[in-house]
mmCIF file of C-alpha atoms in Angstrom:
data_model
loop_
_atom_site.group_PDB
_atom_site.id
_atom_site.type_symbol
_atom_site.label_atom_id
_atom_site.label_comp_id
_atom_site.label_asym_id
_atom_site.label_seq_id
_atom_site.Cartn_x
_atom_site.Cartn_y
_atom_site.Cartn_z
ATOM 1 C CA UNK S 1 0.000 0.000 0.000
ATOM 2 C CA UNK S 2 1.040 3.896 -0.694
ATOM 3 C CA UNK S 3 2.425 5.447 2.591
ATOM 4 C CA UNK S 4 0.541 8.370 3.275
ATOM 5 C CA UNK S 5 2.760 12.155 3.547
ATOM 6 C CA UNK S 6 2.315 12.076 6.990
ATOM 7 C CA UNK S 7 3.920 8.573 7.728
ATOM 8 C CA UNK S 8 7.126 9.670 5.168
ATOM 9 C CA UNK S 9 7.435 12.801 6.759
ATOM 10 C CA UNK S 10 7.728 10.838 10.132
ATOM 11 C CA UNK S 11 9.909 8.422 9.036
ATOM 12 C CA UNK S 12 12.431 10.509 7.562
ATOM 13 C CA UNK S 13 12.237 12.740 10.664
ATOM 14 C CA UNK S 14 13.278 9.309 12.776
ATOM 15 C CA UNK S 15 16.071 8.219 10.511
ATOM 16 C CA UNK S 16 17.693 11.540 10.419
ATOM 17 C CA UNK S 17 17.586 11.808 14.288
ATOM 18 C CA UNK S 18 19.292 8.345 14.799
ATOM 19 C CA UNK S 19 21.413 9.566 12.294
ATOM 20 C CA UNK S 20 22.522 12.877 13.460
ATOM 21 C CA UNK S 21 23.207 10.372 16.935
ATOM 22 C CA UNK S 22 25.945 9.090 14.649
ATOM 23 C CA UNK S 23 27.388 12.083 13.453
ATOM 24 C CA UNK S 24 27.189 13.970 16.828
ATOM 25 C CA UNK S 25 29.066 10.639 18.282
ATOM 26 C CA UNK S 26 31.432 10.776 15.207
ATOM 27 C CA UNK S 27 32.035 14.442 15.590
ATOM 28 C CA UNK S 28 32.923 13.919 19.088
ATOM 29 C CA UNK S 29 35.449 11.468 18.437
ATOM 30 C CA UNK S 30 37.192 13.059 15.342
ATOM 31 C CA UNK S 31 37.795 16.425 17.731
ATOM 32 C CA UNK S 32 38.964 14.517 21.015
ATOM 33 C CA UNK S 33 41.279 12.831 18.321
ATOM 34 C CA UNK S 34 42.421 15.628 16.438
ATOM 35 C CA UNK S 35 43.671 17.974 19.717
ATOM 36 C CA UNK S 36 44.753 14.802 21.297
ATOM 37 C CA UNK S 37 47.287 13.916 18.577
ATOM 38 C CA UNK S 38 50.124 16.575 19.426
ATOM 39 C CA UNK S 39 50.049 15.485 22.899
ATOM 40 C CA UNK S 40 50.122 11.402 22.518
ATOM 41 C CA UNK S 41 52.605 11.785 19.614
ATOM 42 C CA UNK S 42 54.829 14.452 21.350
ATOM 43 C CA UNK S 43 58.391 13.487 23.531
ATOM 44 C CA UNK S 44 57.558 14.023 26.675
ATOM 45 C CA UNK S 45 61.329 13.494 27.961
ATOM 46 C CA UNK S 46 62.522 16.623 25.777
ATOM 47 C CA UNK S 47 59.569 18.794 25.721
ATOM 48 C CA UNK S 48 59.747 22.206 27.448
ATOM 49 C CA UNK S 49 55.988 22.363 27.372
ATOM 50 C CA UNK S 50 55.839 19.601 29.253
ATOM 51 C CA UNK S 51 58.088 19.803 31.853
ATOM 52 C CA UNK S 52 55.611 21.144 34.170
ATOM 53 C CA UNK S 53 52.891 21.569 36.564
ATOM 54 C CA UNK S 54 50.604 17.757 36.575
ATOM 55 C CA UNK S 55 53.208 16.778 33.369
ATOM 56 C CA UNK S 56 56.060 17.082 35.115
ATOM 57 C CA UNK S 57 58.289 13.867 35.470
ATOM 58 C CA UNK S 58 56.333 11.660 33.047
ATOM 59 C CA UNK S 59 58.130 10.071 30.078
ATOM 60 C CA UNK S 60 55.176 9.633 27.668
ATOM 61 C CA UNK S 61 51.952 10.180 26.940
ATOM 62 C CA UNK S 62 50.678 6.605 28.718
ATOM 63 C CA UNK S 63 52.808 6.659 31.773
ATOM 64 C CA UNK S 64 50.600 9.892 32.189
ATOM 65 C CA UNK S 65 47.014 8.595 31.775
ATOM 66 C CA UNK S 66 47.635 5.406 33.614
ATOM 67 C CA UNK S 67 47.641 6.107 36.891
ATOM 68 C CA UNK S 68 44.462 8.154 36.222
ATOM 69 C CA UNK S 69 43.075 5.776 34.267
ATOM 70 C CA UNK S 70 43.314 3.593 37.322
ATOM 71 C CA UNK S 71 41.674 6.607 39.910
ATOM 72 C CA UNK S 72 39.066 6.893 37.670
ATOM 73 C CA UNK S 73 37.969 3.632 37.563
ATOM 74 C CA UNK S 74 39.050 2.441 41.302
ATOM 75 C CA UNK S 75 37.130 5.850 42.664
ATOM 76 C CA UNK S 76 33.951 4.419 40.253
ATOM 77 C CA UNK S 77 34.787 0.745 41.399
ATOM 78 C CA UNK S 78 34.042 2.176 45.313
ATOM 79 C CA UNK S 79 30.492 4.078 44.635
ATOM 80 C CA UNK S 80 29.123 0.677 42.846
ATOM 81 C CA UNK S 81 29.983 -1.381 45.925
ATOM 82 C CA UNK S 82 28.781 1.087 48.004
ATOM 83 C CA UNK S 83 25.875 2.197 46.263
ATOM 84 C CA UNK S 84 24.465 -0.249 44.070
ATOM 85 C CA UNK S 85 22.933 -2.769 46.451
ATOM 86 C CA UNK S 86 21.415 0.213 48.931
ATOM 87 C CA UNK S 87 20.033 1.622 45.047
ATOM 88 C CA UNK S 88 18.655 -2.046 44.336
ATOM 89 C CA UNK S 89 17.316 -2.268 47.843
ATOM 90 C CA UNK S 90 15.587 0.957 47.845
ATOM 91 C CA UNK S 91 14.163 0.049 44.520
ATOM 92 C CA UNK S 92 12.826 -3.404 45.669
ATOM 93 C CA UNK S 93 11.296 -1.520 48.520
ATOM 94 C CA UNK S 94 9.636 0.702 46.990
ATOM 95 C CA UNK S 95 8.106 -1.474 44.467
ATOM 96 C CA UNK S 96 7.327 -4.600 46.325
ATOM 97 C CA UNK S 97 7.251 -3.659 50.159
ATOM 98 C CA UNK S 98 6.240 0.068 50.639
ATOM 99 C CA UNK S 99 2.746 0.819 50.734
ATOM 100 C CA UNK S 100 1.419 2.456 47.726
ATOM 101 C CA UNK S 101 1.223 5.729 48.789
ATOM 102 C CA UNK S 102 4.979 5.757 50.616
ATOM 103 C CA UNK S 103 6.332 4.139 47.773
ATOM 104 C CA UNK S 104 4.892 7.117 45.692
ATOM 105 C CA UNK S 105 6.365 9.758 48.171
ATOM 106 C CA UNK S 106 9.985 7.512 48.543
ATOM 107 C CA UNK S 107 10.030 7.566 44.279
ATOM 108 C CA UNK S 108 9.613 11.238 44.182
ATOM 109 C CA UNK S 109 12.425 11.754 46.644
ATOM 110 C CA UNK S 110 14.747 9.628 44.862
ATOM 111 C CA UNK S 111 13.871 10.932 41.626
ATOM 112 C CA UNK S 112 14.592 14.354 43.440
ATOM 113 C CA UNK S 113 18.394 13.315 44.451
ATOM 114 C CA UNK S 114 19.420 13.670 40.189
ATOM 115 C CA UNK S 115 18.528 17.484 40.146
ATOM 116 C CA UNK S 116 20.928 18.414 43.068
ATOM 117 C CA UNK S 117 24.027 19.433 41.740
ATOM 118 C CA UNK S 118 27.573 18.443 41.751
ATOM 119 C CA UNK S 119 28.538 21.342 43.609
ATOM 120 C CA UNK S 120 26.153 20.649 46.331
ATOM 121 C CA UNK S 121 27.002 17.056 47.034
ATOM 122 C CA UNK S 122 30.560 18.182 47.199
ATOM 123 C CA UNK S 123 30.170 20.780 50.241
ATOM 124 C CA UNK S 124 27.752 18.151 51.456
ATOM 125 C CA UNK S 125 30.869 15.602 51.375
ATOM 126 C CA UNK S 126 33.424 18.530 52.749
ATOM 127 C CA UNK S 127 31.127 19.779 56.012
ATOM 128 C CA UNK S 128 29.030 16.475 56.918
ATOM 129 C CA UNK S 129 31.133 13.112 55.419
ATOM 130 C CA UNK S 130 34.581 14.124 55.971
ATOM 131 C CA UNK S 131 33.867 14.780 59.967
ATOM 132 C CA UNK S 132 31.660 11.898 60.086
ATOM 133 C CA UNK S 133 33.607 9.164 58.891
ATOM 134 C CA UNK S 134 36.938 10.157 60.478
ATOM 135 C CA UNK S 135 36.242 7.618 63.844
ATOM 136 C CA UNK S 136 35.544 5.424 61.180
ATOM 137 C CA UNK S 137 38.475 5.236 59.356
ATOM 138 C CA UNK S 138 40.627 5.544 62.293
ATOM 139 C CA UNK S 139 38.972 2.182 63.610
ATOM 140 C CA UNK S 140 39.615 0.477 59.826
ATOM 141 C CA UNK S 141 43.224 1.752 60.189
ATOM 142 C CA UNK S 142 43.971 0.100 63.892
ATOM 143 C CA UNK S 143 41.941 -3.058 63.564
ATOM 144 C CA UNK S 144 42.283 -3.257 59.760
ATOM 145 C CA UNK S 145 45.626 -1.852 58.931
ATOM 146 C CA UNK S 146 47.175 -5.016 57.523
ATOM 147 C CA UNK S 147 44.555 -4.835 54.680
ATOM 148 C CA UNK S 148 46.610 -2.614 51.907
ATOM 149 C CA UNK S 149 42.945 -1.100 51.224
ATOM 150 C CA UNK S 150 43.299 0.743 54.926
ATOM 151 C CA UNK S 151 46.897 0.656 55.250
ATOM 152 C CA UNK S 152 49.194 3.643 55.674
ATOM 153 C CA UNK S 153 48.519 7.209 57.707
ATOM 154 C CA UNK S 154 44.764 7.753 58.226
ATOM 155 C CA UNK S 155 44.036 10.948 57.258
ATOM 156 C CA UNK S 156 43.087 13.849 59.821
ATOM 157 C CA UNK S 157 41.198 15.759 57.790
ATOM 158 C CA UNK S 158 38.843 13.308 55.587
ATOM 159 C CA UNK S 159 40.275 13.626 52.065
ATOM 160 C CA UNK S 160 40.029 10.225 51.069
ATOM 161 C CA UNK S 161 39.059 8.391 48.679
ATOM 162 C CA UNK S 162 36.510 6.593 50.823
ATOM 163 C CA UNK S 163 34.756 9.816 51.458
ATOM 164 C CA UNK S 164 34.457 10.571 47.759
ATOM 165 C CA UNK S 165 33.158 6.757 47.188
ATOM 166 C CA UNK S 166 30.100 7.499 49.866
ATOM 167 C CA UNK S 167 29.097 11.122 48.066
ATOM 168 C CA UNK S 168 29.311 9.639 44.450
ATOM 169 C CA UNK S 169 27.584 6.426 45.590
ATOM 170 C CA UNK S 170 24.777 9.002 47.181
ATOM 171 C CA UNK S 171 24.917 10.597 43.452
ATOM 172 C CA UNK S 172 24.398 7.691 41.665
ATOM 173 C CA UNK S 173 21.544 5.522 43.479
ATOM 174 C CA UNK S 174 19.002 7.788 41.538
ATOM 175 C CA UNK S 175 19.795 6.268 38.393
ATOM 176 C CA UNK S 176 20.056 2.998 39.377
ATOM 177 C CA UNK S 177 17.014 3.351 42.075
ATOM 178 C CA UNK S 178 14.712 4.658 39.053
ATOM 179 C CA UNK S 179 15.256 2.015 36.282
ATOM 180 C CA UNK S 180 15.595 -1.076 38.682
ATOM 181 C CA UNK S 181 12.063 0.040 40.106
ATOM 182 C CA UNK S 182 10.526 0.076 36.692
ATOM 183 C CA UNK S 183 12.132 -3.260 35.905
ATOM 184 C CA UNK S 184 10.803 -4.602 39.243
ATOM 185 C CA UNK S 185 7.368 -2.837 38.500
ATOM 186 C CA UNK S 186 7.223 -5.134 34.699
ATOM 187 C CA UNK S 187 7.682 -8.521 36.481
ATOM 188 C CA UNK S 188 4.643 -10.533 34.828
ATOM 189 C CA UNK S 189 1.893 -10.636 37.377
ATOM 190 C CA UNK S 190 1.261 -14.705 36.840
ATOM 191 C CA UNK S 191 5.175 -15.301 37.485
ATOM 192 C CA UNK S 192 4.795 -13.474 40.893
ATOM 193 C CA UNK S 193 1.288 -15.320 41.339
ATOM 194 C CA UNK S 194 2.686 -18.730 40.818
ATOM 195 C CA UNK S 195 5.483 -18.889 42.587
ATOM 196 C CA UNK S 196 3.408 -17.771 45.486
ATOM 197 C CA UNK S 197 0.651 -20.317 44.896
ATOM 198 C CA UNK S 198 4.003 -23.141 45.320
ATOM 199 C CA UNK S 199 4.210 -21.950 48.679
ATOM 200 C CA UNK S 200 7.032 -19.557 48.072
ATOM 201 C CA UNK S 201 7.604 -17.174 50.444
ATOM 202 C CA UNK S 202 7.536 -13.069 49.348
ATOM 203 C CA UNK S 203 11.003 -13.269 49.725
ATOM 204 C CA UNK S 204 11.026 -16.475 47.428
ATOM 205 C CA UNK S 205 8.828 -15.225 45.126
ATOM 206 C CA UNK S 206 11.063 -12.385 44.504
ATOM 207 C CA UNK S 207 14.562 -14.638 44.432
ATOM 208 C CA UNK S 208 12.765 -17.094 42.098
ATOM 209 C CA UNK S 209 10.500 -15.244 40.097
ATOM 210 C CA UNK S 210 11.795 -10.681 39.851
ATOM 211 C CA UNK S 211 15.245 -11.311 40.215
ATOM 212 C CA UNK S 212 15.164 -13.294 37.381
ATOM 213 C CA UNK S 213 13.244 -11.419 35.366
ATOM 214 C CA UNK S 214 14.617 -8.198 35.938
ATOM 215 C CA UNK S 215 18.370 -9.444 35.768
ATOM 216 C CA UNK S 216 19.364 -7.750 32.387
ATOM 217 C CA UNK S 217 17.467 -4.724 33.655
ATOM 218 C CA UNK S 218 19.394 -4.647 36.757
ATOM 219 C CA UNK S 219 22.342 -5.068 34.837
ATOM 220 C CA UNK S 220 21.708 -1.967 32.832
ATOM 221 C CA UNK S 221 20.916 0.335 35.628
ATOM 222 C CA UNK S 222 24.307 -0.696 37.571
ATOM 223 C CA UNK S 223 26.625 0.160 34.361
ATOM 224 C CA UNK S 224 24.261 3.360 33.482
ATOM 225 C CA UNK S 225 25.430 4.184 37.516
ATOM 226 C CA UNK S 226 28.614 3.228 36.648
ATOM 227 C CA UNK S 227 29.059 5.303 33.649
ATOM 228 C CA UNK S 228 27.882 8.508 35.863
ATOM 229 C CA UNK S 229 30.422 7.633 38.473
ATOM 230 C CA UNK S 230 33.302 7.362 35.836
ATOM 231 C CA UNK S 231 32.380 10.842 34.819
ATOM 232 C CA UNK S 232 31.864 12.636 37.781
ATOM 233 C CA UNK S 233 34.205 15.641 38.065
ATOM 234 C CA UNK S 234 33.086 18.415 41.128
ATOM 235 C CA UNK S 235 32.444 16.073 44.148
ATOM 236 C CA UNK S 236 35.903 14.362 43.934
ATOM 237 C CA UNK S 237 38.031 17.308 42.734
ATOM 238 C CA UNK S 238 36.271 19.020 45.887
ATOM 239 C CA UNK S 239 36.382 16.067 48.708
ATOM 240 C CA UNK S 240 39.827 13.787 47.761
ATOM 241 C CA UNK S 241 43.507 14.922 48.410
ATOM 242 C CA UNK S 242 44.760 13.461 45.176
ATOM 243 C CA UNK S 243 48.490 12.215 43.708
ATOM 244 C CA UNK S 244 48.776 10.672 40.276
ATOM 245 C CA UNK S 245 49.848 7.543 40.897
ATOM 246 C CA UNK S 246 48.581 4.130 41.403
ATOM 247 C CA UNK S 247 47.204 4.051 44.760
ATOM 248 C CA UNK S 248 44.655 1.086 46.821
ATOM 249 C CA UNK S 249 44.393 3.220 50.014
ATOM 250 C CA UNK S 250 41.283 4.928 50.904
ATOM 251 C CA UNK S 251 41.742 5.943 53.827
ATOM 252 C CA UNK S 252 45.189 8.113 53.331
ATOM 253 C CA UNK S 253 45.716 11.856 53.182
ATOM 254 C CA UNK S 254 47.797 12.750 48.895
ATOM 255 C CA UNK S 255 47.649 8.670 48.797
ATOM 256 C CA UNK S 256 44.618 8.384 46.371
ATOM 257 C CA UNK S 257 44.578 8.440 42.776
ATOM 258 C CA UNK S 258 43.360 11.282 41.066
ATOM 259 C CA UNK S 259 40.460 10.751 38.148
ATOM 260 C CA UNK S 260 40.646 11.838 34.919
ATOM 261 C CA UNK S 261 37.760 14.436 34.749
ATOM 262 C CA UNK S 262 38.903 16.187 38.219
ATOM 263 C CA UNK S 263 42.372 16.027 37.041
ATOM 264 C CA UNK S 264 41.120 18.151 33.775
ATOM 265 C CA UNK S 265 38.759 20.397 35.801
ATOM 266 C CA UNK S 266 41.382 21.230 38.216
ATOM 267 C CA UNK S 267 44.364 21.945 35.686
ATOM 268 C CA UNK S 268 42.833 23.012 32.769
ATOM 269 C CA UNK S 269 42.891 26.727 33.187
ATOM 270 C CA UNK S 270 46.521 26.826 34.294
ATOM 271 C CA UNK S 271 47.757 24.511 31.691
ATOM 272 C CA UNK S 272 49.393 25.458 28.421
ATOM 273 C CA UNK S 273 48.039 24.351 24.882
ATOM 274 C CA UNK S 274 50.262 21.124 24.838
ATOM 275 C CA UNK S 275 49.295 20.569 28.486
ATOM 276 C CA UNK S 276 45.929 20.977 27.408
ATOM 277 C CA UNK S 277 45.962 18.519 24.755
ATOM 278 C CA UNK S 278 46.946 16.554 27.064
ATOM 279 C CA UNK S 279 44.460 16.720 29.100
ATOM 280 C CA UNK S 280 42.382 16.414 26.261
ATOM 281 C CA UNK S 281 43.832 13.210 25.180
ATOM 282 C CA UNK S 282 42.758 11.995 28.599
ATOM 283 C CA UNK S 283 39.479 12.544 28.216
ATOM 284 C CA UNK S 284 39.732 10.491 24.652
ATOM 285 C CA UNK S 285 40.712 7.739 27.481
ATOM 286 C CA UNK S 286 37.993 8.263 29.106
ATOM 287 C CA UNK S 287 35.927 8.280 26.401
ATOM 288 C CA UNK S 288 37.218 4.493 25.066
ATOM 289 C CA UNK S 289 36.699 3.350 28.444
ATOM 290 C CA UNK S 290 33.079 4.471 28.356
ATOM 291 C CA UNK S 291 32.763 2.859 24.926
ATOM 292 C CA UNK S 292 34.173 -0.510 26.731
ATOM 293 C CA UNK S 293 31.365 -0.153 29.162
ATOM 294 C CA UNK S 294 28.332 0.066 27.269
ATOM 295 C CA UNK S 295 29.684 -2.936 25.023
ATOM 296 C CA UNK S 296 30.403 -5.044 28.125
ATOM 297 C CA UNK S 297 26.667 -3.939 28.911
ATOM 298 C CA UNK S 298 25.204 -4.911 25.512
ATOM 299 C CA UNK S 299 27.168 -8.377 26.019
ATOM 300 C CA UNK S 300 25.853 -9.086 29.349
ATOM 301 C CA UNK S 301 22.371 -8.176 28.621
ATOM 302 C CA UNK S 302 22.578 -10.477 24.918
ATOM 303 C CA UNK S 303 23.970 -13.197 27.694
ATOM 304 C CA UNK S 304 21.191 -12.748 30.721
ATOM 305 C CA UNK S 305 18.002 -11.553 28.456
ATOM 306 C CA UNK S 306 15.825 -13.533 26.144
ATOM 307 C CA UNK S 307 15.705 -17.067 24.796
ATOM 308 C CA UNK S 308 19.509 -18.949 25.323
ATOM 309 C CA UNK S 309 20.017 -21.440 22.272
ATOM 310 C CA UNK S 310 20.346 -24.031 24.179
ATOM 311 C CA UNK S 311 16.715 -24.001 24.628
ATOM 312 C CA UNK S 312 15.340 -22.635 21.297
ATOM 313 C CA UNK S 313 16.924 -26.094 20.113
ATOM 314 C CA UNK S 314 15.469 -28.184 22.866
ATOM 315 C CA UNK S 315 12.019 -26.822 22.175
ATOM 316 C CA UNK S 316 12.643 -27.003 18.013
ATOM 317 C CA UNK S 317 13.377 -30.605 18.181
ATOM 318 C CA UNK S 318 10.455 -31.685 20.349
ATOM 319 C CA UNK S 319 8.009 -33.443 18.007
ATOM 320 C CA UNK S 320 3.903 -32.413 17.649
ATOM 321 C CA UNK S 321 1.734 -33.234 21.316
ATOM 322 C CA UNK S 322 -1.580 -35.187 20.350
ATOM 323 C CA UNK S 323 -3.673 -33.583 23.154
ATOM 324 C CA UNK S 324 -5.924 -36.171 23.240
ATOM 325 C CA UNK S 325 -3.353 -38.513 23.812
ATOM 326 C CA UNK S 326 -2.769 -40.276 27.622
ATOM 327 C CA UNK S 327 0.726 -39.708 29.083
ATOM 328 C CA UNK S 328 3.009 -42.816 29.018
ATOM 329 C CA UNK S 329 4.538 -44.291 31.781
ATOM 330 C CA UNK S 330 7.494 -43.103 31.293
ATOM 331 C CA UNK S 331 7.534 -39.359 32.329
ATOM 332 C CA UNK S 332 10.785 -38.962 30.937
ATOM 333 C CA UNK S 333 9.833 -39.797 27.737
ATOM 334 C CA UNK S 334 6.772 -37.138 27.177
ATOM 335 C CA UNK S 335 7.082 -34.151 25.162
ATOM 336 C CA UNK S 336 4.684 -32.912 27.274
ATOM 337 C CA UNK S 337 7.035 -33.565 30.359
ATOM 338 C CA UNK S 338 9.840 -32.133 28.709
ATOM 339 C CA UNK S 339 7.866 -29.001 27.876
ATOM 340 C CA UNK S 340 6.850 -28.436 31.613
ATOM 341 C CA UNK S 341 10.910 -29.032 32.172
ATOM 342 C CA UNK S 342 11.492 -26.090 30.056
ATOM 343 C CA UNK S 343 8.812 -23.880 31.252
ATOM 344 C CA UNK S 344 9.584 -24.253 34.893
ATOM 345 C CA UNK S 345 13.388 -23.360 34.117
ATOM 346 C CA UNK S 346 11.843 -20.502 31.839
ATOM 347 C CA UNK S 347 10.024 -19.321 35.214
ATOM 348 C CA UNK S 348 13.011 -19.544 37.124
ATOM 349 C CA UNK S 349 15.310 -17.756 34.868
ATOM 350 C CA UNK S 350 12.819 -14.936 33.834
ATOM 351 C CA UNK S 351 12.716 -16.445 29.853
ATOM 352 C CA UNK S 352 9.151 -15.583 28.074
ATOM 353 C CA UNK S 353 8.284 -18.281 26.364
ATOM 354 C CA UNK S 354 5.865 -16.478 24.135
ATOM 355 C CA UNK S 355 9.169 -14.895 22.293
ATOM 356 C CA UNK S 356 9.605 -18.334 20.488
ATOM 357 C CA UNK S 357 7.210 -17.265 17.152
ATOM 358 C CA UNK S 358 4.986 -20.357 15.322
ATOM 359 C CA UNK S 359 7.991 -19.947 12.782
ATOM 360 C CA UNK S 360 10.779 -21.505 14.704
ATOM 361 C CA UNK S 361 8.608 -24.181 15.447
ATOM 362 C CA UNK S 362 5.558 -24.546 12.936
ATOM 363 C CA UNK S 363 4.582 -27.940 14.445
ATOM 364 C CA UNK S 364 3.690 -26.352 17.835
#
């Protein structure tokens, strides 16, 4: 049939926006590569530019973005353990356990926590979590000192990297609170019904039946929390007491490694233009890494979501059920037995069955 105007007009309006998505991406790139050239491909031994300020002492281009390589993702690596579970937790909570009209108040605070800014979580960290977790880290230090994650000096003052952990783990549970709720929220009624009509306890129900389901979901929301972390540039440039170096501690006074965005926001206005491709060049790093991420997620989810092939083949080879046919003896042996197999692992695991079209299996 002849597309009407109105349904050309739209679709060219939708390919041209996920194409612009490609050129903006593109664009990106190609600049990030073009002023990080004469910094990656200069002598940093010889080079006057270079002899100074954070570029001092480094003999090329990757002994430079290493160690902040390293910061960036350790300091990122500390807000996901700290943060994702109390964000999964909350979410679970909110969606499952709180009454309705709590869990509406409880999603409109959380959804509140993304519009504070950057600024404000860092004099949040600098008056309130520096203080507060001194004791703290004074106790991991005497009790857990032989641990080279608390090891060292303690710090006095609360610079640490453990304090900027806590404030970017606070900054990131809105992301992951938000899309793990809605995931929670699209569990299939009937899975959630069944299981509890086993005998499964709520708590069962949820192991056996949202988990599951949600899994990929979950996944998603961790490395979108993850990829906010990796970027975030005011709370630790105004909470840690940074070196460049490669650095465990947490707990230490100029013993944690600096990250590559507060490392760029803090030098970039006293740097000169080599310095500042440099700089520049680390944020093309950073922006690899990133890339990295969101393929690991893709892989992950491919892995967790949807039909595995292992069972597309199962159910494939099965031949036609006679329904008017009597079980045999031998329960093994039933294609309908074999078909409850699959469906009860497809209930466990969170697979929809339904995604297997009359085309795969034309017999069914």
């Amino acid at each position: 049939m002849k597309s009407r105007p109105a349904d050309r007009i739209f679709r060219f309006l939708s390919t041209g926006s996920a194409g612009l998505i490609m050129v903006i991406l593109a664009g990106v790139a190609l600049f990030l590569i073009i002023k990080a050239a004469p910094a990656i491909g200069a002598n940093w031994s010889t080079s006057q530019d270079l002899s100074g300020g954070t570029t001092h002492g480094f003999s090329s281009f990757w002994s430079y973005v290493g160690p902040l390589l390293w910061g960036t993702l350790w300091s990122s690596l500390i807000a996901l353990v700290l943060g994702a579970p109390v964000a999964i937790g909350i979410a679970l909570f909110i969606s499952h356990y709180a009454p309705r009209r709590l869990a509406g108040i409880l999603g409109y605070l959380v959804d509140l926590l993304a519009a504070v800014p950057s600024v404000v979580f860092g004099l949040w960290g600098i008056f309130v979590i520096r203080p507060f977790i001194i004791p703290f880290q004074d106790w991991l230090n005497q009790y857990l000192g032989w641990i080279p994650l608390f090891s060292g000096q303690a710090s006095r003052t609360g610079s640490t990297m453990l304090a900027g952990g806590i404030v970017v783990a606070v900054m990131i549970l809105p992301i992951i609170t938000s899309i793990s709720r809605e995931i929670f929220l699209q569990t299939p009624r009937l899975h959630e019904e069944a299981a509890l009509a086993l005998g499964s306890t709520k708590w069962e129900m949820i192991r056996l039946a949202v988990f599951p389901y949600a899994r990929s979901g979950v996944v998603s929301a961790v490395l979108l929390g993850l990829g906010r972390a990796m970027g975030e540039t005011m709370a630790i440039a105004m909470i840690v007491s940074p070196m460049i170096g490669f650095s465990v501690r947490i707990i230490t006074d100029t013993q944690n490694s600096q990250t590559i965005a507060a490392n760029a926001a803090l030098n970039f206005p006293e740097s000169n233009p080599l310095q500042r491709d440099a700089l520049i060049a680390t944020g093309l790093a950073l922006f690899v890494i990133s890339f990295g991420v969101n393929f690991v997620a893709r892989w992950i989810i491919a892995r967790t979501g949807g039909l595995s092939k292992r069972k597309l083949k199962a159910v494939g080879q099965l031949p036609p059920t006679d329904p008017t046919s009597a079980l045999t003896d031998d329960a093994t042996a039933s294609p309908l037995h074999v078909r409850s197999e699959i469906a009860a692992e497809d209930l466990e695991t969170g697979d929809d069955r339904s995604e297997l079209s009359l085309e795969e299996n034309p017999d069914r």
